[in-house]
Structure formats: structure tokens, C-alpha cells
Amino acid sequence: MQTTDKTAKEIFSDVMANPQRVPFGFGKKAVLVNVDPQKAYTRTDLYKTAYETDPRQLEYVNELAKRFRRLGWPVVWTHVAFLGSAEDAGVWGTRTDTPDSLQNIKYGSDRAAFDERVDIDYSRDVVYTKRMPSAFFETPLQSLLVWHQVDTVIITGGSTSGCIRATAVESLSRGYRTIVPEECVADKHESYHYANLTDLHLKYADVVKVQGVMEWLDNQAGEHV
């Protein structure tokens, strides 16, 4: 095992400045999967479970969603919510039992509600409730991707070390090119955030600047004119 005195953020910067892997790259058609931009995780003014990395995160997510809709490509939003009994949280809901605990994000609660800043088009966007970390686990996401014949999954939301990582690993495992726009994901602490971005970039996904994703989408729109 290598040891270092560098911070996780410094290691991430080194990796991004000195590419060691051939990127997976973009394919021909993508889905935008926005993982859990709900108040429990975004409203730092209301809930101690919330976090913020880039203050423009949700603005960028909305811009990506607009571009996807212009292309007629699928936009997916997920959020976490559980039954009053919390039995659908399973063993994941057994470690703590406080008002801030995961299993106490109940259906219809303010914590389960999407952040007011996200722009969801309920007439055409897809909304899934999930109960475990990956957006693929026990949701219809895989079937949606097959129907739309996508080969690329672009993931935003949080947390980087939890649901983003789980979704990205499962995306790659299912054969999709997987893209994580750096400014569009967040975590509670910069150590977890950058350590997982580093690991994702080296193994499971392309971590790229959001501007690069927007430029690719804009180019795709030009080709579809």
C-alpha cells in the first residue's frame, strides 16, 4: 500500500492533471440520472444530513436537463423515501433511529421532497423512488435505458461516496459508458468526495468538467438539426 501526506483533494488534482487511463468517452446517446437532489441532502439550511460542494451544482444540473430535453433524451430524477414502518429500508435502516436517520425519510415528508431549485418537467421527465444506494437497484431504470437504446449514463447528485458511487459502479457493470460531471456531485466532507472521485475516475467512470458535458450535448444537438 502506498502512503502519502497529501490530502484526498490533492491526490485527485494530481490524477486529473496526469491522465493514467484511456477515457471511456461518450457514446451515441445518453441518459441523465440525477440522484437524490432532495431536501434531506441539499437544504443545508434545514437539515444536518444535507451537504454542498459546488454552490452552482443544481444550476448545472438544470442546464444539463434542458439540453437532454432538447435532444429528446431521457432525464431521470430519483429520491429516497420509506414507509412509516421503515421495513422497506431493511438492514440499512437499523444502525440508528433518530429524526435524521435514513429510514426516517418518509413518503410525503419534506425531507423526501425534491429541492425547489431543481427544474423537473413532470410531463416528460422520469421520477423514481429508490430505497438503496444505486439508482438501478429495484427501479425500472434498466428497462428505460433499453427502451431508449442509450449507451452512456451521465450521473449527478449525491452523495459522491454513497449513491453516486453505487450508481456508477452498477452502470459500468451493466455495460454503460459512465460519466460523472465533477461540479454536479457533492458529499458531506471533501475527503470522502475527492477520494471517491479519484477512485471512480481510475476505475469506473470518466470524471469530467460539466462544461465538457454541455459542449458534447450541444454538439449532439447540432448534429440533430
Short mmCIF file of C-alpha atoms in Angstrom, two decimals:
data_model
loop_
_atom_site.label_atom_id
_atom_site.label_comp_id
_atom_site.label_asym_id
_atom_site.label_seq_id
_atom_site.Cartn_x
_atom_site.Cartn_y
_atom_site.Cartn_z
CA MET A 1 0.00 0.00 0.00
CA GLN A 2 1.27 3.42 -0.91
CA THR A 3 1.34 6.08 1.77
CA THR A 4 1.24 9.84 1.37
CA ASP A 5 0.90 13.09 3.26
CA LYS A 6 -1.28 14.56 0.53
CA THR A 7 -4.95 15.30 1.05
CA ALA A 8 -7.62 13.50 -0.95
CA LYS A 9 -8.20 16.72 -2.87
CA GLU A 10 -4.52 16.98 -3.77
CA ILE A 11 -4.42 13.38 -4.94
CA PHE A 12 -7.49 13.96 -7.10
CA SER A 13 -5.88 17.06 -8.63
CA ASP A 14 -2.73 15.07 -9.41
CA VAL A 15 -4.73 12.30 -11.09
CA MET A 16 -6.73 14.74 -13.20
CA ALA A 17 -3.60 16.65 -14.22
CA ASN A 18 -1.79 13.46 -15.26
CA PRO A 19 -4.23 11.14 -17.02
CA GLN A 20 -3.31 7.48 -16.47
CA ARG A 21 -6.28 5.86 -18.14
CA VAL A 22 -7.82 5.95 -21.59
CA PRO A 23 -11.27 7.54 -21.07
CA PHE A 24 -14.39 5.51 -21.71
CA GLY A 25 -15.69 8.54 -23.57
CA PHE A 26 -19.19 9.43 -24.69
CA GLY A 27 -21.21 7.08 -26.84
CA LYS A 28 -24.04 7.85 -29.22
CA LYS A 29 -26.93 8.51 -26.85
CA ALA A 30 -27.11 9.25 -23.13
CA VAL A 31 -29.43 9.31 -20.15
CA LEU A 32 -29.16 11.91 -17.38
CA VAL A 33 -29.61 10.32 -13.96
CA ASN A 34 -29.99 12.90 -11.17
CA VAL A 35 -29.54 11.02 -7.92
CA ASP A 36 -31.46 12.24 -4.87
CA PRO A 37 -31.47 16.06 -5.20
CA GLN A 38 -33.95 16.13 -2.32
CA LYS A 39 -34.13 18.44 0.66
CA ALA A 40 -32.66 15.93 3.12
CA TYR A 41 -29.43 16.11 1.14
CA THR A 42 -29.44 19.58 -0.44
CA ARG A 43 -31.01 22.03 2.02
CA THR A 44 -28.09 22.74 4.33
CA ASP A 45 -30.16 25.48 5.93
CA LEU A 46 -32.76 22.94 7.10
CA TYR A 47 -31.15 19.55 7.64
CA LYS A 48 -27.82 18.46 9.08
CA THR A 49 -27.83 15.49 6.68
CA ALA A 50 -27.50 17.93 3.77
CA TYR A 51 -24.25 18.93 2.09
CA GLU A 52 -22.93 21.26 -0.59
CA THR A 53 -19.72 21.10 -2.60
CA ASP A 54 -20.16 23.40 -5.60
CA PRO A 55 -22.77 26.10 -4.83
CA ARG A 56 -23.84 26.05 -8.50
CA GLN A 57 -24.45 22.29 -8.55
CA LEU A 58 -28.21 22.39 -9.04
CA GLU A 59 -27.92 25.18 -11.59
CA TYR A 60 -25.60 22.98 -13.64
CA VAL A 61 -27.93 20.01 -13.27
CA ASN A 62 -30.82 22.08 -14.60
CA GLU A 63 -28.72 23.19 -17.57
CA LEU A 64 -27.89 19.58 -18.38
CA ALA A 65 -31.55 18.61 -18.11
CA LYS A 66 -32.52 21.35 -20.59
CA ARG A 67 -30.03 20.05 -23.11
CA PHE A 68 -31.25 16.49 -22.71
CA ARG A 69 -34.85 17.51 -23.28
CA ARG A 70 -33.87 19.46 -26.38
CA LEU A 71 -32.36 16.25 -27.75
CA GLY A 72 -35.39 14.18 -26.74
CA TRP A 73 -33.14 12.09 -24.48
CA PRO A 74 -34.31 10.71 -21.11
CA VAL A 75 -33.97 12.69 -17.88
CA VAL A 76 -34.33 10.72 -14.64
CA TRP A 77 -34.71 12.03 -11.09
CA THR A 78 -34.51 9.76 -8.05
CA HIS A 79 -35.27 10.37 -4.42
CA VAL A 80 -35.24 8.24 -1.27
CA ALA A 81 -38.37 7.63 0.79
CA PHE A 82 -39.56 4.85 3.09
CA LEU A 83 -42.75 3.50 4.62
CA GLY A 84 -43.86 4.60 8.05
CA SER A 85 -42.77 1.21 9.38
CA ALA A 86 -39.35 1.56 7.67
CA GLU A 87 -39.48 -2.13 6.83
CA ASP A 88 -38.53 -1.33 3.23
CA ALA A 89 -35.23 0.12 4.47
CA GLY A 90 -34.22 -3.35 5.63
CA VAL A 91 -30.96 -3.77 7.50
CA TRP A 92 -29.76 -0.41 6.12
CA GLY A 93 -32.20 1.27 8.50
CA THR A 94 -31.05 -0.46 11.67
CA ARG A 95 -27.88 1.38 12.67
CA THR A 96 -29.53 4.47 14.15
CA ASP A 97 -33.04 5.70 14.86
CA THR A 98 -33.12 9.46 15.16
CA PRO A 99 -35.17 12.09 13.30
CA ASP A 100 -32.20 12.42 10.92
CA SER A 101 -31.80 8.70 10.25
CA LEU A 102 -32.09 7.40 6.72
CA GLN A 103 -35.15 5.23 7.34
CA ASN A 104 -37.00 8.22 8.77
CA ILE A 105 -37.17 9.92 5.38
CA LYS A 106 -40.85 9.09 4.98
CA TYR A 107 -43.10 9.19 1.95
CA GLY A 108 -44.66 12.63 1.62
CA SER A 109 -42.23 14.26 4.06
CA ASP A 110 -40.32 17.47 3.49
CA ARG A 111 -37.04 15.53 3.64
CA ALA A 112 -38.20 13.31 0.78
CA ALA A 113 -39.30 16.25 -1.38
CA PHE A 114 -37.11 17.42 -4.24
CA ASP A 115 -35.24 20.66 -3.71
CA GLU A 116 -37.30 23.58 -5.02
CA ARG A 117 -34.32 24.71 -7.10
CA VAL A 118 -34.35 21.68 -9.40
CA ASP A 119 -36.32 22.03 -12.61
CA ILE A 120 -38.31 18.84 -13.11
CA ASP A 121 -40.60 18.61 -16.10
CA TYR A 122 -43.22 16.23 -14.76
CA SER A 123 -44.83 16.00 -18.18
CA ARG A 124 -41.85 14.13 -19.62
CA ASP A 125 -39.08 13.51 -17.06
CA VAL A 126 -38.97 10.18 -15.23
CA VAL A 127 -39.13 10.11 -11.41
CA TYR A 128 -38.21 7.03 -9.38
CA THR A 129 -38.29 6.40 -5.66
CA LYS A 130 -35.34 4.29 -4.57
CA ARG A 131 -34.57 2.65 -1.26
CA MET A 132 -30.96 1.56 -1.64
CA PRO A 133 -27.81 3.37 -2.84
CA SER A 134 -27.83 2.55 -6.56
CA ALA A 135 -30.40 4.19 -8.82
CA PHE A 136 -30.56 0.86 -10.65
CA PHE A 137 -31.47 -1.28 -7.65
CA GLU A 138 -35.12 -2.38 -7.80
CA THR A 139 -36.14 0.55 -10.02
CA PRO A 140 -37.22 0.40 -13.71
CA LEU A 141 -34.10 2.32 -14.77
CA GLN A 142 -32.54 -0.56 -16.73
CA SER A 143 -35.74 -1.08 -18.74
CA LEU A 144 -35.90 2.64 -19.51
CA LEU A 145 -32.33 2.61 -20.82
CA VAL A 146 -33.04 -0.41 -23.02
CA TRP A 147 -36.16 1.29 -24.44
CA HIS A 148 -34.21 4.47 -25.25
CA GLN A 149 -31.23 2.49 -26.57
CA VAL A 150 -28.72 4.58 -24.66
CA ASP A 151 -25.09 3.60 -24.25
CA THR A 152 -23.96 6.39 -21.91
CA VAL A 153 -25.06 7.23 -18.36
CA ILE A 154 -24.37 10.72 -17.01
CA ILE A 155 -24.78 10.88 -13.24
CA THR A 156 -25.33 13.89 -10.97
CA GLY A 157 -26.42 14.33 -7.35
CA GLY A 158 -25.15 12.88 -4.12
CA SER A 159 -23.51 11.64 -2.21
CA THR A 160 -20.31 11.07 -4.14
CA SER A 161 -19.14 8.37 -1.74
CA GLY A 162 -22.56 6.72 -1.49
CA CYS A 163 -25.32 6.75 -4.07
CA ILE A 164 -23.21 8.28 -6.86
CA ARG A 165 -20.51 5.68 -6.45
CA ALA A 166 -23.03 2.83 -6.21
CA THR A 167 -24.88 4.01 -9.30
CA ALA A 168 -21.67 4.50 -11.28
CA VAL A 169 -20.30 1.06 -10.40
CA GLU A 170 -23.57 -0.60 -11.37
CA SER A 171 -23.76 1.46 -14.56
CA LEU A 172 -20.34 0.26 -15.67
CA SER A 173 -21.19 -3.28 -14.58
CA ARG A 174 -24.19 -3.19 -16.92
CA GLY A 175 -22.02 -2.15 -19.84
CA TYR A 176 -22.64 1.60 -20.00
CA ARG A 177 -20.11 4.34 -20.59
CA THR A 178 -20.37 6.25 -17.33
CA ILE A 179 -19.76 9.99 -16.94
CA VAL A 180 -19.65 11.99 -13.69
CA PRO A 181 -19.57 15.80 -14.13
CA GLU A 182 -17.32 16.95 -11.30
CA GLU A 183 -19.28 20.07 -10.37
CA CYS A 184 -22.58 18.17 -10.31
CA VAL A 185 -21.89 15.80 -7.41
CA ALA A 186 -21.45 16.54 -3.73
CA ASP A 187 -20.66 14.97 -0.38
CA LYS A 188 -20.56 15.76 3.32
CA HIS A 189 -16.78 16.11 3.57
CA GLU A 190 -14.16 16.94 0.96
CA SER A 191 -12.10 13.91 1.97
CA TYR A 192 -14.86 11.44 1.05
CA HIS A 193 -15.77 13.48 -2.00
CA TYR A 194 -12.36 13.68 -3.61
CA ALA A 195 -11.22 10.20 -2.58
CA ASN A 196 -14.25 8.72 -4.33
CA LEU A 197 -13.93 10.95 -7.39
CA THR A 198 -10.35 9.69 -7.71
CA ASP A 199 -11.40 6.06 -7.40
CA LEU A 200 -14.32 6.49 -9.79
CA HIS A 201 -12.11 8.15 -12.39
CA LEU A 202 -9.41 5.49 -12.17
CA LYS A 203 -11.79 2.54 -12.30
CA TYR A 204 -15.45 3.02 -13.10
CA ALA A 205 -16.24 6.31 -14.82
CA ASP A 206 -14.93 9.40 -16.54
CA VAL A 207 -14.92 12.31 -14.11
CA VAL A 208 -15.07 15.39 -16.32
CA LYS A 209 -15.84 19.07 -16.09
CA VAL A 210 -19.52 19.88 -16.57
CA GLN A 211 -18.63 22.32 -19.35
CA GLY A 212 -17.25 19.43 -21.36
CA VAL A 213 -20.52 17.54 -20.96
CA MET A 214 -22.51 20.59 -22.05
CA GLU A 215 -20.31 21.04 -25.11
CA TRP A 216 -20.82 17.40 -26.10
CA LEU A 217 -24.58 17.77 -25.73
CA ASP A 218 -24.56 21.00 -27.73
CA ASN A 219 -22.62 19.24 -30.49
CA GLN A 220 -25.15 16.42 -30.47
CA ALA A 221 -27.95 18.96 -30.80
CA GLY A 222 -26.19 20.49 -33.80
CA GLU A 223 -25.99 17.10 -35.47
CA HIS A 224 -29.73 16.53 -34.88
CA VAL A 225 -30.83 19.79 -36.50
#
